[in-house]
Amino acid sequence: MQNLWNNFDKKAKVVIIVSVLFTFVGMLLLANWASKPEYTVLFNNLTVKDAGGIVTKLQEKQISYKLESNGTTILVPKKQVHNLRLDLASQGLPTGGSVGFEIFDRNQLGTTDYEMKINHMRALSGELTRTIQQLDKVIYAKVQITPSKTSLYTDNEEPAKASIVVRLKEYSKLTTKEVRAIANLVASSVEGLAPEKVTIVDTSGNLLSAMLEKNEEKSDVSDKLDLKKKLEDDIERDLNVMLTKVLGVDKFSLTVNADLNFDKRNVESKRYKPVVGDEGIVRSEQTKEESSVGTTINPEGVPGTTSNIPQYRVDNQQQNQHDKEERIVNYEINEEVERYVQSPGTIERLSVAVSVDTAQEELSTEKKDAITQLISTAVGYDSNRGDQITVIGYDFNNDLDLMTQQEIEAERARKRIFLFSLLGIVGFLIILLMIMMVRKRRSQFEDDSNQAGENINYLIDEAEEEFAVSNNLTPEERERQKLQNQLRNIISEQPEEIAGLIKSWLSED
């Protein structure tokens, strides 16, 4: 081993020592890295209270941990993260900085009704806070609820109110729909709370709930315009598909305009029909009977004043009887009542304009009527609404389309020329670089070969001069001459290997 070490020159020894040191240090670092546990996130975006409680539990269990993001993120060894989450969850950690319905798990004697109401509002606020914090864009939330106050006098009653503070993730922003969703979530969880009584702000002081008030009317108008646009697009798409098969591609142009009625109307109609047959359904019946019996005096004499003076005669009396019967029957009338609600968004008027790519005189009446009939059937034409369908023939001006197409082709040609030029330049540079590298290596190889050849010739000449000094050769000299001949054979058979060997010797010297 000592002889082997001594055979190395100083430069080789330095290289070996440095390599051994680097290998040893690398093995130490690798062993340290392999034995070091891999940390992963246990919880993030914690409140100070939750972070302190979790750290205390980890210290009690003697588990290593790391804190990041100003203490709001806790990292633990990856192998223990799941067990720790289950263990901490069983202890109610993290709480999210709020108390939920677990507040009622601790039964306390002597709790008043007022305290129960306060605890219920605290628990409800905490549960809503935790729910809002589950949203992707929300890091932190706080919900405050003011319950409604009832009174015998309506003027003294106060409705329930709620205020919400949210902290959003960086570069995140709540949309109007998301703000409305939060307001409705809280309103539906609190008795007597209307969504418009919910105030939502972020930690930057922006009143997010104001978006609901500003966009209420805008959203209504926007919804109406979207419905109108969607209806027109649907009709236009169907007509395009139909007319393309009839007239061909790019042989026509059409426009659809729909007037919609967004008024909501409740309509009630009554219809009366006669009773079928002689008998109907008796609704009410009333019968009245009268009967009377008595004596009356028959009138006698000549009409006039004299005859009207009573003569006090009693022998001309008559026995009378009066009977009367009255019956009133009311029958049900066949009545039909129809109530329906006319939904907003009904079509009041529909207009379709179609221009065919042909001269007016070339568009025959039969073809025009056929196209009109097709469109009428497709869109559900109704003359009572005042629908209008117009079909005309006209020569299309395709100059703009032709110019646009030519510009597109020219732009594509310019891009192709630029791309091919760039590829040509890059290819030329690569070829030039390869040629330079090949020339450099060839020149270096030729220089090394020339130097090696000169060294070999020098050694051979020197050996020949030494062996030519004396003709009487000793056995040692004959052995050296034999080695010289072998060396010449090797040099003649493997000149490149010998040149490389001599080059390495020269570099060591």
PDB file of C-alpha atoms in Angstrom, residues 53 94 108 187 207 210 241 265 285 303 321 325 328 332 352 355 365 368 405:
ATOM      1  CA  GLY A  53     -53.263  26.280  22.173  1.00  0.00           C
ATOM      2  CA  PRO A  94     -58.511  24.704  16.246  1.00  0.00           C
ATOM      3  CA  GLN A 108     -73.954  25.010  34.450  1.00  0.00           C
ATOM      4  CA  ALA A 187     -80.205  35.588   7.058  1.00  0.00           C
ATOM      5  CA  LEU A 207     -68.434  47.793   2.239  1.00  0.00           C
ATOM      6  CA  ALA A 210     -73.175  47.844  -0.991  1.00  0.00           C
ATOM      7  CA  VAL A 241     -78.781  26.004 -39.901  1.00  0.00           C
ATOM      8  CA  ARG A 265     -99.898  39.808 -14.878  1.00  0.00           C
ATOM      9  CA  GLU A 285    -135.918  26.669  -2.228  1.00  0.00           C
ATOM     10  CA  PRO A 303    -173.778  52.629  -8.437  1.00  0.00           C
ATOM     11  CA  GLN A 321    -162.418  31.376   1.610  1.00  0.00           C
ATOM     12  CA  GLU A 325    -149.303  29.299  -2.319  1.00  0.00           C
ATOM     13  CA  ILE A 328    -139.328  30.171  -5.068  1.00  0.00           C
ATOM     14  CA  GLU A 332    -126.938  26.768  -9.426  1.00  0.00           C
ATOM     15  CA  VAL A 352     -86.902  38.630 -39.048  1.00  0.00           C
ATOM     16  CA  SER A 355     -81.135  39.203 -47.435  1.00  0.00           C
ATOM     17  CA  THR A 365     -91.629  35.405 -56.173  1.00  0.00           C
ATOM     18  CA  LYS A 368     -89.192  34.401 -51.933  1.00  0.00           C
ATOM     19  CA  GLN A 405     -58.852  37.520 -46.521  1.00  0.00           C
TER      20      GLN A 405
END
